[in-house]
PDB file of C-alpha atoms in Angstrom:
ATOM      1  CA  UNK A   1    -145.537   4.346  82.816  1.00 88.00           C
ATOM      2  CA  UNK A   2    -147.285   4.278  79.363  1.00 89.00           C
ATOM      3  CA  UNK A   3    -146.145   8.081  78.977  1.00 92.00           C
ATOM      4  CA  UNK A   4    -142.673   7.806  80.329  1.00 92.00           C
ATOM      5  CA  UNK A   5    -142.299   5.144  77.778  1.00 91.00           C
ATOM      6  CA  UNK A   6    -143.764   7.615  74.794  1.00 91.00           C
ATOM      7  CA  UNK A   7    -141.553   9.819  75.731  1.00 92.00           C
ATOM      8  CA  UNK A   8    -138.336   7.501  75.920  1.00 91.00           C
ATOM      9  CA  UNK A   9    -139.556   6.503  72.240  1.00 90.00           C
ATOM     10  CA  UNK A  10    -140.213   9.899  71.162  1.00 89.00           C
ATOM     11  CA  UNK A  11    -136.533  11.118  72.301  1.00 89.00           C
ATOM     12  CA  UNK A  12    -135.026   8.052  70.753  1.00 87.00           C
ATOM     13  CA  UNK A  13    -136.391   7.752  66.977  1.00 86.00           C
ATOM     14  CA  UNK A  14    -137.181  11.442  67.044  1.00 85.00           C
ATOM     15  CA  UNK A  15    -141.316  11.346  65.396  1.00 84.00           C
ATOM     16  CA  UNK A  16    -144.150  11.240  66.739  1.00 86.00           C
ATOM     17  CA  UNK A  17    -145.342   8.937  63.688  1.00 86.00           C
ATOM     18  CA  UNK A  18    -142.073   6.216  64.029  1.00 87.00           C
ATOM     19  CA  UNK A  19    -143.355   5.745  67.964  1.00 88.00           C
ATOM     20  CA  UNK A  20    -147.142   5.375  67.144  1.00 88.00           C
ATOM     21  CA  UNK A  21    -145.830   2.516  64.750  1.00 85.00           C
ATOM     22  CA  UNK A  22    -143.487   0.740  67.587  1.00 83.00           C
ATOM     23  CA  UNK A  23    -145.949   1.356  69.932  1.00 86.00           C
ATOM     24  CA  UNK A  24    -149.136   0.189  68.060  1.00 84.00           C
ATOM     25  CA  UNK A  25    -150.896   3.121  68.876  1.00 86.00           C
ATOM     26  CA  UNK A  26    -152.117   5.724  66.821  1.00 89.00           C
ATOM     27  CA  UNK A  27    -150.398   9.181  65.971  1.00 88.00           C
ATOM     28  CA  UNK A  28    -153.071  10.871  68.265  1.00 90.00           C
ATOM     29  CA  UNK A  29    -152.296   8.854  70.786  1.00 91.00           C
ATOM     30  CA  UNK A  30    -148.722   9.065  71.291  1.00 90.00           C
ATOM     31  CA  UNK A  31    -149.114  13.125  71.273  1.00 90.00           C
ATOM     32  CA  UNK A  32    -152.138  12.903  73.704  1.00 92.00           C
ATOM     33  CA  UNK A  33    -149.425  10.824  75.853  1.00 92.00           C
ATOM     34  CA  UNK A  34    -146.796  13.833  75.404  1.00 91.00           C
ATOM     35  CA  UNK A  35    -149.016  16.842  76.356  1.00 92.00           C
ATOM     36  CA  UNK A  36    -150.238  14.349  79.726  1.00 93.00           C
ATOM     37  CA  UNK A  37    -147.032  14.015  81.121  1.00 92.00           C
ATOM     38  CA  UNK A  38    -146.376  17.524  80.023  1.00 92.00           C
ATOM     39  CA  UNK A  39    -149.278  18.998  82.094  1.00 92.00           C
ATOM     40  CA  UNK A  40    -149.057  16.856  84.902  1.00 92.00           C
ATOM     41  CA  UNK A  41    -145.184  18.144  85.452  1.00 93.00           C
ATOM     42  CA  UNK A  42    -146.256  21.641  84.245  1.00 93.00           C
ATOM     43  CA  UNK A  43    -143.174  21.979  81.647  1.00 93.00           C
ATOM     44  CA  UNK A  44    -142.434  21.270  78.076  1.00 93.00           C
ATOM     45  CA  UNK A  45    -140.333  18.728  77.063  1.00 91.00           C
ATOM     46  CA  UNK A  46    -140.128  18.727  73.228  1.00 89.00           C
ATOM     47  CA  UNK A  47    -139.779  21.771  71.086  1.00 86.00           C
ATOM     48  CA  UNK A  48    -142.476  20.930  68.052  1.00 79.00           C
ATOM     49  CA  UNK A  49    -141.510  23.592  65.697  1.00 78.00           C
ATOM     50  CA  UNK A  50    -138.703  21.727  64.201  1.00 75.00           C
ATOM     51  CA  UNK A  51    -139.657  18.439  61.631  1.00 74.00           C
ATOM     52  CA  UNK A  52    -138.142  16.314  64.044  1.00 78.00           C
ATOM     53  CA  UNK A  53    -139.118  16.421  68.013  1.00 82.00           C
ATOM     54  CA  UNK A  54    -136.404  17.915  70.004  1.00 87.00           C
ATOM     55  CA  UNK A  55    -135.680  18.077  73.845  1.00 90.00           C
ATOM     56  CA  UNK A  56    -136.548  21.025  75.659  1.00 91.00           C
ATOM     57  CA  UNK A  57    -133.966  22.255  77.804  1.00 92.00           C
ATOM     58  CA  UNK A  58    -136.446  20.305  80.546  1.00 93.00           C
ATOM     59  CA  UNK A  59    -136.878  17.814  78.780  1.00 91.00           C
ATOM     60  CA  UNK A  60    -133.017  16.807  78.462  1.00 93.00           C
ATOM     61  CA  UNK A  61    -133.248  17.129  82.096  1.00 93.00           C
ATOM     62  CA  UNK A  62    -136.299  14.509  82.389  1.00 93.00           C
ATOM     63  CA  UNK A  63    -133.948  11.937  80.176  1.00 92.00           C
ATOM     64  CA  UNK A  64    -131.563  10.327  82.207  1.00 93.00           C
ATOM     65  CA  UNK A  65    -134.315   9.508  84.975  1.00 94.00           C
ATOM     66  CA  UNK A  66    -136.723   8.351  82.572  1.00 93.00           C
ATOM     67  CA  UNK A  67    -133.990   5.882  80.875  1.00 92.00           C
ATOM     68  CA  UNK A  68    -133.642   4.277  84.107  1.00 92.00           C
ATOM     69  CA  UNK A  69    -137.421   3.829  84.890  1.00 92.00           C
ATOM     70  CA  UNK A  70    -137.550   2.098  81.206  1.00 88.00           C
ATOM     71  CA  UNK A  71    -134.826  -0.042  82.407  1.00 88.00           C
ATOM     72  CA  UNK A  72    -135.977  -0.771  85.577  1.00 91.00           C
ATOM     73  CA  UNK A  73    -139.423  -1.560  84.545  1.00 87.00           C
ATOM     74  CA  UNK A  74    -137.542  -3.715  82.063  1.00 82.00           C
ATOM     75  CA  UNK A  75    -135.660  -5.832  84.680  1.00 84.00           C
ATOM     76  CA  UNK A  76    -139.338  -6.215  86.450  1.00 85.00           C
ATOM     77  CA  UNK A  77    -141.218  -7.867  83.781  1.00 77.00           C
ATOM     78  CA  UNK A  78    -138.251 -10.239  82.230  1.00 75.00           C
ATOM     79  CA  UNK A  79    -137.496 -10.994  86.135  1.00 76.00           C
ATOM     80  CA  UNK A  80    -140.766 -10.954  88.236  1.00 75.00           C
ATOM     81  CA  UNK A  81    -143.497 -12.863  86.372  1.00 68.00           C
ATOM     82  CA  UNK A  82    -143.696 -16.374  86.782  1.00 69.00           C
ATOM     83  CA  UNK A  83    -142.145 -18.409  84.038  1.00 63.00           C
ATOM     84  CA  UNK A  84    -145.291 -20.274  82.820  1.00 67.00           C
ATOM     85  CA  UNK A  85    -146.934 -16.785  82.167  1.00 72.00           C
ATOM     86  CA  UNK A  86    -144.076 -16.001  79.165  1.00 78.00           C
ATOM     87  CA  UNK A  87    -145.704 -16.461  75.784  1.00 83.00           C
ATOM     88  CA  UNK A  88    -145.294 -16.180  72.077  1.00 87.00           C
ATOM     89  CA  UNK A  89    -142.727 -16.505  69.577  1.00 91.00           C
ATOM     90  CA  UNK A  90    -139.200 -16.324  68.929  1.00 94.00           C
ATOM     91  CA  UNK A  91    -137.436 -16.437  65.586  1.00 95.00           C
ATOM     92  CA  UNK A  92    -134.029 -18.060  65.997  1.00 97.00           C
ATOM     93  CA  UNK A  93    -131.319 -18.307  63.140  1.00 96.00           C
ATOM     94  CA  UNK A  94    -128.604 -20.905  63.859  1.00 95.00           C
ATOM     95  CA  UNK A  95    -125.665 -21.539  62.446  1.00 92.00           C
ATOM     96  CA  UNK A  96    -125.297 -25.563  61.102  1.00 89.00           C
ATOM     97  CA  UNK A  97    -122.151 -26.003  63.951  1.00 87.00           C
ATOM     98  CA  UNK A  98    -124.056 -24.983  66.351  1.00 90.00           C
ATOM     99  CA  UNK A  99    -127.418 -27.004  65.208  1.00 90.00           C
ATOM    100  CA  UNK A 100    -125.653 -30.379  65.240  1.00 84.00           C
ATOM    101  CA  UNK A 101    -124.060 -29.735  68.681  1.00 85.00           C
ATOM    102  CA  UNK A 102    -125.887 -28.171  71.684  1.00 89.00           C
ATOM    103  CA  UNK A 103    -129.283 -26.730  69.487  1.00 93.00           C
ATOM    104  CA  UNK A 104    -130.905 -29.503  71.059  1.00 93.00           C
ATOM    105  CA  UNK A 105    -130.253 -29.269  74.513  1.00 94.00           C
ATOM    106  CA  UNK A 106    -131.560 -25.767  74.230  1.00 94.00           C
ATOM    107  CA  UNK A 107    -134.536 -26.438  72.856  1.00 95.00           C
ATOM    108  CA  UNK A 108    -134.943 -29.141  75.544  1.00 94.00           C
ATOM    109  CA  UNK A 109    -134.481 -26.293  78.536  1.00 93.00           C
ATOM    110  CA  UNK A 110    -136.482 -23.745  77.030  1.00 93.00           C
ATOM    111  CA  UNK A 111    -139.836 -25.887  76.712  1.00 91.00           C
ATOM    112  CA  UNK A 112    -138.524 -27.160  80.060  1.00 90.00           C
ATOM    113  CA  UNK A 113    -138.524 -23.539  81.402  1.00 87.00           C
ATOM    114  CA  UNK A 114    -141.327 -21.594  79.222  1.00 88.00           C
ATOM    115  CA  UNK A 115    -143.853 -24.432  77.634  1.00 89.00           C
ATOM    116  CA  UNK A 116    -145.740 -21.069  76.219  1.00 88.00           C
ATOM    117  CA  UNK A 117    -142.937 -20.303  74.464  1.00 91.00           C
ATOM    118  CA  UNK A 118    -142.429 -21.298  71.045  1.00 92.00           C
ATOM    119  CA  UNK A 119    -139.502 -21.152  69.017  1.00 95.00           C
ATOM    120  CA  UNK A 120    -139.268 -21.083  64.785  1.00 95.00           C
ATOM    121  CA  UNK A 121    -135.905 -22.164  63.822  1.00 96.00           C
ATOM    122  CA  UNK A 122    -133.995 -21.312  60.792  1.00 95.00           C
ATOM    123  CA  UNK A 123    -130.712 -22.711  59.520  1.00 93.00           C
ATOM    124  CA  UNK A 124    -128.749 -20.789  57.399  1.00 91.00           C
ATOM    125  CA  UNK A 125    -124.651 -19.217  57.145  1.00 89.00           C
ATOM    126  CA  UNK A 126    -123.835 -16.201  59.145  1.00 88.00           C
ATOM    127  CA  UNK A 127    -123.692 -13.686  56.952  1.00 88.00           C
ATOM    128  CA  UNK A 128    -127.511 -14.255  56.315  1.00 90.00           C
ATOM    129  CA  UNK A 129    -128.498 -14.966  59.857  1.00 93.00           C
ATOM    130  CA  UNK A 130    -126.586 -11.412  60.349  1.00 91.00           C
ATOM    131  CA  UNK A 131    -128.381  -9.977  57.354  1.00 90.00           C
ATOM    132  CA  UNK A 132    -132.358 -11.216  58.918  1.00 91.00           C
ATOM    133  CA  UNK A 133    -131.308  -9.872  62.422  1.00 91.00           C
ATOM    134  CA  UNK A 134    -130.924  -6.419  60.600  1.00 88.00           C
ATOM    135  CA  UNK A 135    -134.228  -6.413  58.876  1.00 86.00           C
ATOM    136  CA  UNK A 136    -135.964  -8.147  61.781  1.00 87.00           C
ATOM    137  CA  UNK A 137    -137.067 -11.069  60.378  1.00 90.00           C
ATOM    138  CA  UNK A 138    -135.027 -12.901  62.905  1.00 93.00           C
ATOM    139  CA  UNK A 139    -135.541 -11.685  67.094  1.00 92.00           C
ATOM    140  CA  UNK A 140    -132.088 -13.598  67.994  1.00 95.00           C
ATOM    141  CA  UNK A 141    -128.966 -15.617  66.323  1.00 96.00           C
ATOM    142  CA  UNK A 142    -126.619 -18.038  67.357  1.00 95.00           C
ATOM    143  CA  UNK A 143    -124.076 -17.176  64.560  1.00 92.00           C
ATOM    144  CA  UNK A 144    -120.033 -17.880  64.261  1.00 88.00           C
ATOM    145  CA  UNK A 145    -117.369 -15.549  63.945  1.00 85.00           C
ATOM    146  CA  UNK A 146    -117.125 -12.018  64.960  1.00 83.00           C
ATOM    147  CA  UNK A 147    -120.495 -10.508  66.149  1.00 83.00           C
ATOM    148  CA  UNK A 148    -122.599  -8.418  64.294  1.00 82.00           C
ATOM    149  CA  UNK A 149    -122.097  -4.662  64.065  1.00 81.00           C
ATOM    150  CA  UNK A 150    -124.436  -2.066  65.422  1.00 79.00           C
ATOM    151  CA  UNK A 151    -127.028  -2.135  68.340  1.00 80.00           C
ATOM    152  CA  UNK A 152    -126.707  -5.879  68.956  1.00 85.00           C
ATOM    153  CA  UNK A 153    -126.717  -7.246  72.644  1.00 87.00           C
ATOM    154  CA  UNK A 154    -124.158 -10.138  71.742  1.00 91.00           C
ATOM    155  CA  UNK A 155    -122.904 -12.940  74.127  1.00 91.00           C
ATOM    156  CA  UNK A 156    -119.989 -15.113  73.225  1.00 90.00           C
ATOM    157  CA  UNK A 157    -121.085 -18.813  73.889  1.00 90.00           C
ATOM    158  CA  UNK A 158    -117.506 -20.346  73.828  1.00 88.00           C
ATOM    159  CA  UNK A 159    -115.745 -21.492  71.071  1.00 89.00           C
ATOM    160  CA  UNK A 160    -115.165 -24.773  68.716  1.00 88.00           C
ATOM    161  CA  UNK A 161    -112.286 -26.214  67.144  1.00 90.00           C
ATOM    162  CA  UNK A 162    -111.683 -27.422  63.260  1.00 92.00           C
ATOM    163  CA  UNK A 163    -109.487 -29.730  62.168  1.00 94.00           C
ATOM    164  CA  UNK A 164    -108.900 -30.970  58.445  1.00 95.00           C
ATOM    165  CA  UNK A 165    -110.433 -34.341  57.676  1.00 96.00           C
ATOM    166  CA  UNK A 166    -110.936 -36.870  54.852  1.00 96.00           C
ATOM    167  CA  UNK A 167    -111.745 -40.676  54.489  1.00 96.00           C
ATOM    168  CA  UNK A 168    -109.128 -43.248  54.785  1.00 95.00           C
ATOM    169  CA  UNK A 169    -110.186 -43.918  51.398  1.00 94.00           C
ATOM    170  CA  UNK A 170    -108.514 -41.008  49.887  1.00 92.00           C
ATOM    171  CA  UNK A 171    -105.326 -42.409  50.704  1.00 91.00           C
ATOM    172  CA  UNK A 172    -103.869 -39.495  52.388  1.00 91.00           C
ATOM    173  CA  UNK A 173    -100.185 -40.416  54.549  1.00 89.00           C
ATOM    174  CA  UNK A 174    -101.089 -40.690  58.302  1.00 88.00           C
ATOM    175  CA  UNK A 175     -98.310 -38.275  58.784  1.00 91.00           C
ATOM    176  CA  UNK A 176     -97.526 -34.908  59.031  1.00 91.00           C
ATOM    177  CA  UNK A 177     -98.645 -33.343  55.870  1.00 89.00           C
ATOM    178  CA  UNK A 178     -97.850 -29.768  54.684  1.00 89.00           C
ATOM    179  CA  UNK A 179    -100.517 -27.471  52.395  1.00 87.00           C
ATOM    180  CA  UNK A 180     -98.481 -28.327  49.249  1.00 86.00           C
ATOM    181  CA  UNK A 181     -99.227 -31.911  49.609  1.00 88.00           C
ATOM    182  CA  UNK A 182    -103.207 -31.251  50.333  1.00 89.00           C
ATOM    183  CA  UNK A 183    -103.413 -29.275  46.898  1.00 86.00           C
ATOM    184  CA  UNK A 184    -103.128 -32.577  45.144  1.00 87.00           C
ATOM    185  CA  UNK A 185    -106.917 -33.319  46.267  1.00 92.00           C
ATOM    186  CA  UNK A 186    -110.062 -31.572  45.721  1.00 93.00           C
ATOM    187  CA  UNK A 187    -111.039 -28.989  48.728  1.00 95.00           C
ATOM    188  CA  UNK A 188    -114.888 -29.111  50.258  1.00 96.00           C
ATOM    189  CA  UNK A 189    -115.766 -25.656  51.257  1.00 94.00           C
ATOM    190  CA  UNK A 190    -119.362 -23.815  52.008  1.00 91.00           C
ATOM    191  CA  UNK A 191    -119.992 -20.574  49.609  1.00 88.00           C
ATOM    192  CA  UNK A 192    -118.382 -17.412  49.487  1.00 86.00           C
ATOM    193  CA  UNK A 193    -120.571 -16.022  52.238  1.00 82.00           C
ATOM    194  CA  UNK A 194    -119.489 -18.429  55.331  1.00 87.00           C
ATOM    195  CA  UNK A 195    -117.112 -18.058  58.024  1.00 87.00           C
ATOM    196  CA  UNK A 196    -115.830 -21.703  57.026  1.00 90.00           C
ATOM    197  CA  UNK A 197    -114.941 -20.501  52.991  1.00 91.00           C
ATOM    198  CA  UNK A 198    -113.101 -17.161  54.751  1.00 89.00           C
ATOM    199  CA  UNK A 199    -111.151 -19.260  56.897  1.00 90.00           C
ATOM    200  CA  UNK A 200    -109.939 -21.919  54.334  1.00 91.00           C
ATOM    201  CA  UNK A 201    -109.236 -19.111  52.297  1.00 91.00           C
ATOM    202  CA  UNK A 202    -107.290 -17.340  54.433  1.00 90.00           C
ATOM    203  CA  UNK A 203    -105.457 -20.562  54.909  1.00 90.00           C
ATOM    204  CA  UNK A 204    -104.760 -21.190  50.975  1.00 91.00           C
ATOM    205  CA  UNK A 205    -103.155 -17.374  50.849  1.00 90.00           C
ATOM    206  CA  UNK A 206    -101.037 -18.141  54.212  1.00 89.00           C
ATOM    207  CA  UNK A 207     -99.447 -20.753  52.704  1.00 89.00           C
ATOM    208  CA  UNK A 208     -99.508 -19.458  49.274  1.00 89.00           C
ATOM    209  CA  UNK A 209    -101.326 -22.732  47.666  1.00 88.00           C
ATOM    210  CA  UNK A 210    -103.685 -22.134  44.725  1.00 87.00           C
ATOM    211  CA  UNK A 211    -105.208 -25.925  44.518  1.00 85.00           C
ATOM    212  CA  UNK A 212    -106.281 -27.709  41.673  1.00 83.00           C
ATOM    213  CA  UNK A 213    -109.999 -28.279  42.615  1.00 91.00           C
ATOM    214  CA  UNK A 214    -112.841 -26.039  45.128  1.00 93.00           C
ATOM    215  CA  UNK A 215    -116.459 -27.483  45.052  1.00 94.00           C
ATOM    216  CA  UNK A 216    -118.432 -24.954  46.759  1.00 93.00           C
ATOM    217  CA  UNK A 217    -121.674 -26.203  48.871  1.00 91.00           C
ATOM    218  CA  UNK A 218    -124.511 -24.226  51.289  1.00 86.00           C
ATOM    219  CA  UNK A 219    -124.492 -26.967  54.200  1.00 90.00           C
ATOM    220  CA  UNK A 220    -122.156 -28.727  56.649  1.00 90.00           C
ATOM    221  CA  UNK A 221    -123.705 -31.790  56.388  1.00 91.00           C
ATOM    222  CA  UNK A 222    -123.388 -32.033  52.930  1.00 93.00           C
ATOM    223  CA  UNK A 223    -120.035 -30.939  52.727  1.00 94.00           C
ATOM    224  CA  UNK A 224    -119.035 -33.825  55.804  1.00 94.00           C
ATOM    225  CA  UNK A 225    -121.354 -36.649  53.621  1.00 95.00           C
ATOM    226  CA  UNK A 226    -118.993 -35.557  50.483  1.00 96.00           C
ATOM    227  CA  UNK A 227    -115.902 -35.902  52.718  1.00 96.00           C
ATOM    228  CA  UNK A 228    -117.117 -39.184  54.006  1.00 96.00           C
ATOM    229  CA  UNK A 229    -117.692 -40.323  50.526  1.00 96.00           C
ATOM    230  CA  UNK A 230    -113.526 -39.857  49.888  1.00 95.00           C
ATOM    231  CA  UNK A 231    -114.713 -36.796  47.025  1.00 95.00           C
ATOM    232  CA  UNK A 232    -111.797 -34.376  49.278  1.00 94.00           C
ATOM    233  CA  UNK A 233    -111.034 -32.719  52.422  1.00 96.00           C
ATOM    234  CA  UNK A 234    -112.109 -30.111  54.614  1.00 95.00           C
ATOM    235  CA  UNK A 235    -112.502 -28.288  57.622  1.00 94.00           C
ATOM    236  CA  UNK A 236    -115.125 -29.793  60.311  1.00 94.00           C
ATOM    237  CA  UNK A 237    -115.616 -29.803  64.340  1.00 92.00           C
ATOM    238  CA  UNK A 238    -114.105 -32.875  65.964  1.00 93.00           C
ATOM    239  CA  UNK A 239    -117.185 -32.151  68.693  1.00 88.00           C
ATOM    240  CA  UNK A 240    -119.718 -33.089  65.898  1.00 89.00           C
ATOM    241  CA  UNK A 241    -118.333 -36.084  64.324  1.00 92.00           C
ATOM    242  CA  UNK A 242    -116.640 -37.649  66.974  1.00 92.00           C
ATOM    243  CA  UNK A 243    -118.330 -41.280  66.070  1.00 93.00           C
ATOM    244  CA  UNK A 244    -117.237 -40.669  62.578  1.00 95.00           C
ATOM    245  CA  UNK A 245    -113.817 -40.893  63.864  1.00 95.00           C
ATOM    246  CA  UNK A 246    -114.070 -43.219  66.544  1.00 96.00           C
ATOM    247  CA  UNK A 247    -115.331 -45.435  63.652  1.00 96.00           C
ATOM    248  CA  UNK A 248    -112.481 -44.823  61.492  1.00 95.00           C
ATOM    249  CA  UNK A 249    -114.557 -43.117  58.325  1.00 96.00           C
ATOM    250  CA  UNK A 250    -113.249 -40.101  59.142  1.00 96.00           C
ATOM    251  CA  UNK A 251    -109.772 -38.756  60.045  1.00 95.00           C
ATOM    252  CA  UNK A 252    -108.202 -35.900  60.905  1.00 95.00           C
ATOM    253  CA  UNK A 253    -105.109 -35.047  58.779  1.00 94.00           C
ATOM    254  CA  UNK A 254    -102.218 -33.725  60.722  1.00 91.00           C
ATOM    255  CA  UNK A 255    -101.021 -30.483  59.799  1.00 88.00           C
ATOM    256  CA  UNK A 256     -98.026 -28.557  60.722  1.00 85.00           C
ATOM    257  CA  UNK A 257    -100.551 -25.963  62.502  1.00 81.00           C
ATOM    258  CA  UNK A 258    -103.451 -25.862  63.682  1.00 81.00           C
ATOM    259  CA  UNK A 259    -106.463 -24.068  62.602  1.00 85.00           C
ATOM    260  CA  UNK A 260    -107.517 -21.002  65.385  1.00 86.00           C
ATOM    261  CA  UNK A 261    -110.890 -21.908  67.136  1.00 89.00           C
ATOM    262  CA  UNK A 262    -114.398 -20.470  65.724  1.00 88.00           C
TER     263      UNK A 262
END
């Protein structure tokens, strides 16, 4: 197994060197692993006088069967073992939405499930959960907005709705009110890099309204505390501040749309 996995490695970043590294294994190694499986089906499968390792006419044969073995062998160890024998640690990014709605209940099933499993969680906007899943400092996001793209194995997890909401205190008319009539109030956004400043944005140039007054913040929560605290409106999930509005500090201002679903 150890060699059919070399040489899936070897095929796929293409140096002996790059493999020894993902594999933790020295260079030696790796090549020792090569010239085994070589001898023991009595071909060659990689042509070494090029910089980079390339498939053998036999070797591109080998390929497809070897992928599956990977993936099979895969399947066996995510699948067979028994739960309690997973261990180690996963870095999680999460987007704020999601980390004052269900991040909780997660976090409750997986110690349920794996108690030798621990999790590091980090909070942050899309764009730079996105940007640490790229460089690896992250193994796995729960991020909003269109996934990532490149060799990502991405799972849509539903979706959530936004409404715009101030405090009663603001003084807004509880009745239908068009974008015009908003600009007259300052507008709570996150920064430049969040799926919630793209979609109010997209919003202002929709219906053409430049308003008077944008304060810019890096957190949902602070963003809903300013709203609560009458300083202006903005976008927020109905899902995570239901008692807000149930109380009556919050309300949702109706609009002659709707705002599409993250």
């Amino acid at each position: 197994m150890k060699q059919l996995e070399t040489f899936y490695w070897v095929e796929r970043l293409g140096s002996f060197s790059a493999v020894a590294e993902r594999m933790h294994a020295t260079q030696s190694t790796i090549s020792m692993r090569i010239q085994e499986l070589e001898q023991s089906l009595g071909v060659k499968l990689f042509d070494r006088s090029h910089r980079f390792a390339r498939l053998t006419p036999k070797g591109k044969e080998l390929l497809p069967y070897v992928r599956q073995v990977v993936e099979i062998t895969g399947e066996i160890q995510q699948r067979i073992p028994p739960r309690d024998s997973l261990s180690g640690v996963i870095k999680v990014g999460v987007v704020e939405i999601v980390a004052s709605a269900w991040l909780p209940k997660f976090i409750r099933e997986v110690q349920e499930r794996y108690p030798k499993v621990s999790l590091e969680l980090e909070i942050a906007l899309s764009y730079d959960l996105i940007e640490k899943l790229r460089n690896g400092s992250l193994d796995v996001i729960f991020s909003a907005g269109k996934p990532p793209v490149g060799n990502y194995v991405c799972e849509p997890l539903g979706a959530m709705r936004l409404e715009w909401m101030a405090s009663p205190s603001l003084g807004i008319p509880d009745q239908v009110i068009s974008a015009r009539d908003l600009r007259e109030w300052p507008f709570v956004t996150l920064n430049r890099n969040s799926i919630h400043h793209a979609r109010i944005a997209a919003w202002m140039k929709q219906n053409d309204l430049r308003p008077r007054r944008i304060i810019e913040c890096n957190s949902m929560t602070v963003a809903a505390t300013l709203v609560l605290a009458g300083v202006g409106v903005t976008l927020l999930p109905p899902a995570t501040y239901r008692r807000e509005l149930d109380e009556g500090v919050l309300r949702i201002l109706r609009t002659p749309a709707s705002m599409p679903p993250v």
